[in-house]
Tab-separated table of C-alpha atoms and ligand atoms in Angstrom:
chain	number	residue	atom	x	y	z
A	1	UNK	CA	-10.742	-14.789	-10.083
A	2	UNK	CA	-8.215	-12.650	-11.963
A	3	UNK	CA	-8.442	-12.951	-15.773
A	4	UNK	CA	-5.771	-13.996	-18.136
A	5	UNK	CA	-5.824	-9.462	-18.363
A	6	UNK	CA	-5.279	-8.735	-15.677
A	7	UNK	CA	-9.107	-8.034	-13.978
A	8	UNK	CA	-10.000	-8.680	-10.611
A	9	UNK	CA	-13.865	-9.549	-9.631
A	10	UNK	CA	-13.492	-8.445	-5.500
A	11	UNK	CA	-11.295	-6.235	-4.225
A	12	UNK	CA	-10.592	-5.734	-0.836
A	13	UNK	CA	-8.963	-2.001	0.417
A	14	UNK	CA	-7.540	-1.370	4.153
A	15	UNK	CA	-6.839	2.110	3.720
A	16	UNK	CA	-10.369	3.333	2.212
A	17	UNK	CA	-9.589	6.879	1.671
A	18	UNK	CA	-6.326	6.884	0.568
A	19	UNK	CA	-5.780	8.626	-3.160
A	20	UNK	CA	-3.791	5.599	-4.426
A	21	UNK	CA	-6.104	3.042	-3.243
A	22	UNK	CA	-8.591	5.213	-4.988
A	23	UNK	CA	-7.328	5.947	-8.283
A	24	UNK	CA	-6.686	2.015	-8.178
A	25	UNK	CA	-10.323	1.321	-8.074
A	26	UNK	CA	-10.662	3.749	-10.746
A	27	UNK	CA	-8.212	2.339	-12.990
A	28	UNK	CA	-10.102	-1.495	-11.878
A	29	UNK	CA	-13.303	-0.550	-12.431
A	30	UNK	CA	-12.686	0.447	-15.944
A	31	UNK	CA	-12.658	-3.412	-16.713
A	32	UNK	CA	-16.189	-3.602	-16.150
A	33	UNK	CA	-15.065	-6.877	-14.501
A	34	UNK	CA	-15.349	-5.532	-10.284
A	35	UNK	CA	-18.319	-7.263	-8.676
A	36	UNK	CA	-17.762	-6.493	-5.079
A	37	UNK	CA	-15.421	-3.606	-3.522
A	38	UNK	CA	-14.806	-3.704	0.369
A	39	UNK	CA	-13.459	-0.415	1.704
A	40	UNK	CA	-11.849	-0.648	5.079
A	41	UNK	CA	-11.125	2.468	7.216
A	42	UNK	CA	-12.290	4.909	9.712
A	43	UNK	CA	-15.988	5.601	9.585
A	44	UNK	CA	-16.854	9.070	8.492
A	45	UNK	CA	-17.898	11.397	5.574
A	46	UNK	CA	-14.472	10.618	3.717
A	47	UNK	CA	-15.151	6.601	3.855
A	48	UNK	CA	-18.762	7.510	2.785
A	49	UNK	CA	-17.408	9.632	-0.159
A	50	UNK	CA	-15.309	6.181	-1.359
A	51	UNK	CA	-18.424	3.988	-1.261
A	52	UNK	CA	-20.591	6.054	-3.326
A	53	UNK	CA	-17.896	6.917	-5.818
A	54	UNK	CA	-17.094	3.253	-6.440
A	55	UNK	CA	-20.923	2.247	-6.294
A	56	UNK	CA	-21.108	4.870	-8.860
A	57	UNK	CA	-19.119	3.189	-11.100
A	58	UNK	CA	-21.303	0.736	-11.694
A	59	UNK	CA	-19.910	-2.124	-8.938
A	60	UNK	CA	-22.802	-3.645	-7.828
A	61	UNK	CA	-21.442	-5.070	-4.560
A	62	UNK	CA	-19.548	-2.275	-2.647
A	63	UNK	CA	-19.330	-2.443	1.087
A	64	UNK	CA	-17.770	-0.949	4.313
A	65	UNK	CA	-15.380	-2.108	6.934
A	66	UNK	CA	-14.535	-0.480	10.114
A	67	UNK	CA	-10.655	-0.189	9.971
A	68	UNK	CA	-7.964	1.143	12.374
A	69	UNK	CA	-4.600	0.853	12.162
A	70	UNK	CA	-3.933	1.786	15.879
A	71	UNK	CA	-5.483	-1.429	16.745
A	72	UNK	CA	-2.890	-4.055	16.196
A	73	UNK	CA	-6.359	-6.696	16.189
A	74	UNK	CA	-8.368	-4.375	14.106
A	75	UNK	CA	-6.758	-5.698	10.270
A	76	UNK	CA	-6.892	-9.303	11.214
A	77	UNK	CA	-10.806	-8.938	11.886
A	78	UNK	CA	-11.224	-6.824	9.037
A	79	UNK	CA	-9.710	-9.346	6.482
A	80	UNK	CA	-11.753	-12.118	8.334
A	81	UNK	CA	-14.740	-10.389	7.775
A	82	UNK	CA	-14.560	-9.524	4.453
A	83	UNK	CA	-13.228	-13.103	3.474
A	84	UNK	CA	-16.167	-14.545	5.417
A	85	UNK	CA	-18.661	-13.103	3.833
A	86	UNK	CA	-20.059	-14.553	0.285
A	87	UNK	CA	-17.442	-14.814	-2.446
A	88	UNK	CA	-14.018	-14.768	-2.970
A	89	UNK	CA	-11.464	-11.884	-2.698
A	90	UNK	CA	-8.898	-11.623	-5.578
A	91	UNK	CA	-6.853	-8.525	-4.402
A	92	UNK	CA	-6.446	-7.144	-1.340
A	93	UNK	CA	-4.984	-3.818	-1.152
A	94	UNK	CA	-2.634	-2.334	1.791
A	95	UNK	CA	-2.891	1.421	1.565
A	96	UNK	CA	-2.844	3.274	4.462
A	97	UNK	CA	-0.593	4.990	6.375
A	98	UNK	CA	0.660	8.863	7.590
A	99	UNK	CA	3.744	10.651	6.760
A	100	UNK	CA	4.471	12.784	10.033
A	101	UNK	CA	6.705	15.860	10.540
A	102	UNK	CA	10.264	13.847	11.731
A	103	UNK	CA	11.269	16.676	13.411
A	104	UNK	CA	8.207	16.420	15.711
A	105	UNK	CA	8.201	13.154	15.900
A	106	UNK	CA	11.957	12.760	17.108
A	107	UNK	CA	11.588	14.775	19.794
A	108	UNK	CA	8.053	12.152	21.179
A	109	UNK	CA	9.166	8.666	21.067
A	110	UNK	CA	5.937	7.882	22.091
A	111	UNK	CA	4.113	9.189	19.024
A	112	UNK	CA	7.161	7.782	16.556
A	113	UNK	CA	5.723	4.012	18.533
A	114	UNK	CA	2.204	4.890	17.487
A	115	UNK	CA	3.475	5.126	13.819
A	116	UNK	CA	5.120	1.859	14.103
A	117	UNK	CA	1.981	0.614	15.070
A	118	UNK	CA	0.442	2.400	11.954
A	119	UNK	CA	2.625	1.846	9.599
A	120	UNK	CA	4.031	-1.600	10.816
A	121	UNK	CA	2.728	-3.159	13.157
A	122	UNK	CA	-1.194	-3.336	11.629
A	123	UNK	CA	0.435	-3.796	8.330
A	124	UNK	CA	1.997	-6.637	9.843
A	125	UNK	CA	-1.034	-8.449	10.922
A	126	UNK	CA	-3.002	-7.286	7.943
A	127	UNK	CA	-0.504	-8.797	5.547
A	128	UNK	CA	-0.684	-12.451	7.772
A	129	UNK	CA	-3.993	-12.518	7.913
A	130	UNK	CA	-4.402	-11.877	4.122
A	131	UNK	CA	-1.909	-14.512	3.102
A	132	UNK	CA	-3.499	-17.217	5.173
A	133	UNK	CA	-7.163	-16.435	3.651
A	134	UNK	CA	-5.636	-16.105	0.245
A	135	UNK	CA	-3.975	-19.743	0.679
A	136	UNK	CA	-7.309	-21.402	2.073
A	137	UNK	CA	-8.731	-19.638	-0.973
A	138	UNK	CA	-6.299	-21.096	-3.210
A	139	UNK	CA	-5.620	-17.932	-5.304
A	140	UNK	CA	-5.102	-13.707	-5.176
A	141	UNK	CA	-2.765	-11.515	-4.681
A	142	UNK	CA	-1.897	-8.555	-1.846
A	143	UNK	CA	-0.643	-5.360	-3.179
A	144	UNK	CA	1.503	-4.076	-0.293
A	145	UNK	CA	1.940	-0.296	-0.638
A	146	UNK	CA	5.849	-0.016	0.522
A	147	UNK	CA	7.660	3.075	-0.772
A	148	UNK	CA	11.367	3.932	-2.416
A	149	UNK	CA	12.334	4.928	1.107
A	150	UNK	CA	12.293	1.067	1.900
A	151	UNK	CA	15.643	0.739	0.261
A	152	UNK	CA	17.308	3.467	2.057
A	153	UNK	CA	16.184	5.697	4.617
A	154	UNK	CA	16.998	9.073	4.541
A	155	UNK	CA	17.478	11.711	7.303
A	156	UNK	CA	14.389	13.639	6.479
A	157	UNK	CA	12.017	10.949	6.778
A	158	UNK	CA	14.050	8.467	8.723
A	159	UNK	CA	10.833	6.864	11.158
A	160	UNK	CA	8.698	6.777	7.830
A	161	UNK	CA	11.406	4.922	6.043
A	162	UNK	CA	12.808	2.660	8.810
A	163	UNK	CA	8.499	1.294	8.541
A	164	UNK	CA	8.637	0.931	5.402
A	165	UNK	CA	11.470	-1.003	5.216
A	166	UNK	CA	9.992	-3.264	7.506
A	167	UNK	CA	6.898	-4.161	5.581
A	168	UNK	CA	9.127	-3.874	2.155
A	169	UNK	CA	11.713	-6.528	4.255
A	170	UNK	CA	8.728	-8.569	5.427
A	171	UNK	CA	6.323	-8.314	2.199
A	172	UNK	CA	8.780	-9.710	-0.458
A	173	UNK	CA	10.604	-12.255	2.021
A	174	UNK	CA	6.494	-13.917	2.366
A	175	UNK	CA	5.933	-13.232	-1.630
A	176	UNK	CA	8.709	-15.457	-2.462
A	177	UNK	CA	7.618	-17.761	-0.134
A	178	UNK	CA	4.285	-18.267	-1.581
A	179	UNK	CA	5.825	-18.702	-4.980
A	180	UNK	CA	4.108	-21.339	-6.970
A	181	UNK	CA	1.365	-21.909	-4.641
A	182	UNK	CA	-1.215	-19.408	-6.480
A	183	UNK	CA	-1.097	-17.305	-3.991
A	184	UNK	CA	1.410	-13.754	-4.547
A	185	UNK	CA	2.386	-10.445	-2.951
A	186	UNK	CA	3.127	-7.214	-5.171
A	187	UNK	CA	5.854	-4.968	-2.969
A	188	UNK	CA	5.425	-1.726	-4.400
A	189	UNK	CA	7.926	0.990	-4.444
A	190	UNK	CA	6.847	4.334	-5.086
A	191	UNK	CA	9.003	7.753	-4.835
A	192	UNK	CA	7.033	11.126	-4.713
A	193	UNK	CA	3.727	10.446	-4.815
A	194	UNK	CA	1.293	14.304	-5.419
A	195	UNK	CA	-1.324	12.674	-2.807
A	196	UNK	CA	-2.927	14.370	0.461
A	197	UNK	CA	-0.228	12.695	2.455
A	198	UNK	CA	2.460	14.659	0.387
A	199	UNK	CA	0.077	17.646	0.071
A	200	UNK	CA	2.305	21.088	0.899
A	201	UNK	CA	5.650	18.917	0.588
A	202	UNK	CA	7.776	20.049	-2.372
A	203	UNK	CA	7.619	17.504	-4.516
A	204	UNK	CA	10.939	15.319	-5.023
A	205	UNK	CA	12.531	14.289	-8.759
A	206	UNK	CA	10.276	11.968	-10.894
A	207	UNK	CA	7.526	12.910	-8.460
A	208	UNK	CA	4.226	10.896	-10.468
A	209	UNK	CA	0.478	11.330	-9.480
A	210	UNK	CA	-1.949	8.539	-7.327
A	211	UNK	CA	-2.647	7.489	-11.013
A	212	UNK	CA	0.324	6.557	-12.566
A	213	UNK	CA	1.118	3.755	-9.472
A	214	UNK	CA	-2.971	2.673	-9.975
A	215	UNK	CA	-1.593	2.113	-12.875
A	216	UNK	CA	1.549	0.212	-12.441
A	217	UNK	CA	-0.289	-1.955	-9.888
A	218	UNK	CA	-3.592	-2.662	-12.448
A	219	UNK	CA	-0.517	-4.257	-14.926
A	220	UNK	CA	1.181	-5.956	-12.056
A	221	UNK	CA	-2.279	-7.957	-12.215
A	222	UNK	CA	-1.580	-9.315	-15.548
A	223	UNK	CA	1.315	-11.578	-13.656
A	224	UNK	CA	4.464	-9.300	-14.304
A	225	UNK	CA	6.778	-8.309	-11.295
A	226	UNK	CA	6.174	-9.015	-8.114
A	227	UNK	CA	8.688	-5.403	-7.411
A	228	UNK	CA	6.584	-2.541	-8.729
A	229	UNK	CA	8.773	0.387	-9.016
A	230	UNK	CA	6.721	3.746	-9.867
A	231	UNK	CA	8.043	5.280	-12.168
A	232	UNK	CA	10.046	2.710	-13.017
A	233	UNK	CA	13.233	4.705	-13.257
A	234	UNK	CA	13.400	5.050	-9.588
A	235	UNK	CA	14.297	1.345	-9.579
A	236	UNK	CA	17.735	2.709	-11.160
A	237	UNK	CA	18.221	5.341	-9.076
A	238	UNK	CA	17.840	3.880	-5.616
A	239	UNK	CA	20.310	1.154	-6.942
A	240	UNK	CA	22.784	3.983	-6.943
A	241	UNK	CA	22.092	5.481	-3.732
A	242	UNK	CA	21.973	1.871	-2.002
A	243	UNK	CA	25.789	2.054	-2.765
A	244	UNK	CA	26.586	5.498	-1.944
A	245	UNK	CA	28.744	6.382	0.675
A	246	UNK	CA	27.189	7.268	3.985
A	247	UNK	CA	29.494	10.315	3.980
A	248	UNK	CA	28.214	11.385	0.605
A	249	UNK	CA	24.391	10.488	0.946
A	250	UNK	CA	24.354	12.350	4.124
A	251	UNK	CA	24.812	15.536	1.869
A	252	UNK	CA	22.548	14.739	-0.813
A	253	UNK	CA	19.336	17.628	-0.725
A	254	UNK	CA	17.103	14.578	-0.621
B	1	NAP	N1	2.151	9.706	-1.320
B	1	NAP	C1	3.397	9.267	-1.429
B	1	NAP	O1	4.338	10.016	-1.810
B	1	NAP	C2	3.719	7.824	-1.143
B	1	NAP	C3	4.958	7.330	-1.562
B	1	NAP	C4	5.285	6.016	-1.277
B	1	NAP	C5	4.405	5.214	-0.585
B	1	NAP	N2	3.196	5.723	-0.182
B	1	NAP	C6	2.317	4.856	0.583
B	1	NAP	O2	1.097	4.659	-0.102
B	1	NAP	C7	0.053	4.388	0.843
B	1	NAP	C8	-1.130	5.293	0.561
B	1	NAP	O3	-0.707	6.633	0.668
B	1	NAP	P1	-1.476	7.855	-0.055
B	1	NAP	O4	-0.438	8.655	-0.736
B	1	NAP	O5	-2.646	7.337	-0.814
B	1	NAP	O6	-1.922	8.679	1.232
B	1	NAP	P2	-3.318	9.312	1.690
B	1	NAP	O7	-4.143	9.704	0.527
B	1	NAP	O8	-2.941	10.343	2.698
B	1	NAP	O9	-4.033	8.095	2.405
B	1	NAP	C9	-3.607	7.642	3.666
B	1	NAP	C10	-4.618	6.632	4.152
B	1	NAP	O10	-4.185	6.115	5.408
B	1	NAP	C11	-5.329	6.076	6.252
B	1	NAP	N3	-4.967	6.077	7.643
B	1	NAP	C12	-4.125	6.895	8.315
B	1	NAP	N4	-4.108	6.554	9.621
B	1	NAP	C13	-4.961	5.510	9.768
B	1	NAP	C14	-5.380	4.733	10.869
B	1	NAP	N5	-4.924	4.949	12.125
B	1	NAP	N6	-6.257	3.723	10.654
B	1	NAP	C15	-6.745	3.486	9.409
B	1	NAP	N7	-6.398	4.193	8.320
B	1	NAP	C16	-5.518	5.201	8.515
B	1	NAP	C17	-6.103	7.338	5.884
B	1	NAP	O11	-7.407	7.232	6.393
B	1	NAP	P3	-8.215	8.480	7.030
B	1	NAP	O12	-8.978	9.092	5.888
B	1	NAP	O13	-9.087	7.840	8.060
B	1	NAP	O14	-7.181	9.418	7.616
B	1	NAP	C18	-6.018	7.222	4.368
B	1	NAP	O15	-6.964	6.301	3.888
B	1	NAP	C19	0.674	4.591	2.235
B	1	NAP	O16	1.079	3.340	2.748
B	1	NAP	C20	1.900	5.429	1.928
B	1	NAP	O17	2.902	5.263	2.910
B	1	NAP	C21	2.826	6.998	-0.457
């Protein structure tokens, strides 16, 4: 369970590698509260370098899931598995996902549909299958990594956004559904993240690092919002450019 501060016992990460899902088990395992860690993702020496730093931390449980987000059935079985094993899961963690070059990408709509499948689709049936084990379990949360481009999509990363907005759309509509049940979905919003999926991109205003959203998400444990905006002034700022013109956000360098 989730203590009254905030600290999970069992995490559950689809997106193994990623350096926000990382520097999330960093910030968790500080509690000295983690029992058991399941990373999720694609086998290889990366995966391998996420078990043994978490098991170096001290968790005693830490295990690995096969995970791939190009298989629509791969999340469901994932979450089944690690919610069938011994023990209960408190958080599980949606980070995964690529950032591709829209120019490319416009010109193969057949590679733009394998990042809806990516980005969306899997998230889809990752984020189902986790609320329905959650509610049999009675209690935990799903941190759904959305992003800032949710709210409005912008011309430079236009198939990125338009997923995001999907899961963002999809995420917070099931999180208020669950209200009061135990059971609750953190939709978080971040702008510039400096991560490898950013890596050579210049980095935007109020760019933060993979460790200021671990930490935004560790205090959306304690039970605060369910809308994690990181930083937390980008929450103002996209409420501004939701109401911009289309003729003047069209020229904005962003
Ligand atoms: N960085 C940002 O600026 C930013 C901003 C807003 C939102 N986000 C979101 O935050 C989340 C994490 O991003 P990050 O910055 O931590 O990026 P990252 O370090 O590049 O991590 C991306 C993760 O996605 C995984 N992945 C990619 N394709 C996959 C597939 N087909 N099957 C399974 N896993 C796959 C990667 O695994 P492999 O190691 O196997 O490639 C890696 O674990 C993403 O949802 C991203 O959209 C990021």
């Amino acid at each position: 369970m989730i203590d009254s501060l905030g600290a999970p016992q069992s995490v559950l990460v689809l997106g193994a590698t990623s350096d926000i899902a990382g520097a999330t088990l960093a910030r968790l395992t500080r509690t000295g509260r983690l029992e058991r860690v399941v990373l999720a993702g694609r086998p290889g020496p990366a995966r391998d370098a996420a078990v043994e730093r978490v098991a170096a931390t001290g968790v005693p449980r830490v295990e690995a899931l096969d995970f791939d987000a190009r298989d629509r059935a791969s999340a469901p079985a994932v979450v089944a598995a690690a919610f069938d094993a011994d023990g209960d899961i408190d958080v599980v963690l949606l980070s995964w996902g690529v950032l591709p070059d829209e120019a490319a990408m416009r010109q193969d709509p057949s590679a733009a549909a394998d990042l809806v499948d990516v980005n969306y689709a899997s998230m889809v049936t990752a984020l189902l299958a986790a609320v329905e084990h959650l509610r049999e379990q009675g209690h935990g949360v799903v941190v759904v990594l959305s992003s800032a481009s949710a709210v409005r999509g912008r011309s430079s990363t236009a198939l990125y956004g338009s997923t995001k907005a999907g899961v963002d759309s999809l995420a917070s509509a099931l999180g208020d559904a669950l209200h009061g049940t135990g059971v609750s979905v953190v939709v978080v919003r971040p702008g510039f993240v400096r991560t490898r999926m950013t890596a050579g991109r210049r980095p935007a205003p109020l760019a933060v690092d993979a460790s200021d959203v671990a930490d935004a998400i560790a205090l959306s444990l304690t039970g605060g919002s369910r809308t994690v905006w990181v930083p937390r002034a980008m929450r103002y700022v996209m409420a501004g450019l939701v109401v911009t013109p289309r003729a003047v956000f069209r020229r904005l360098p962003i």
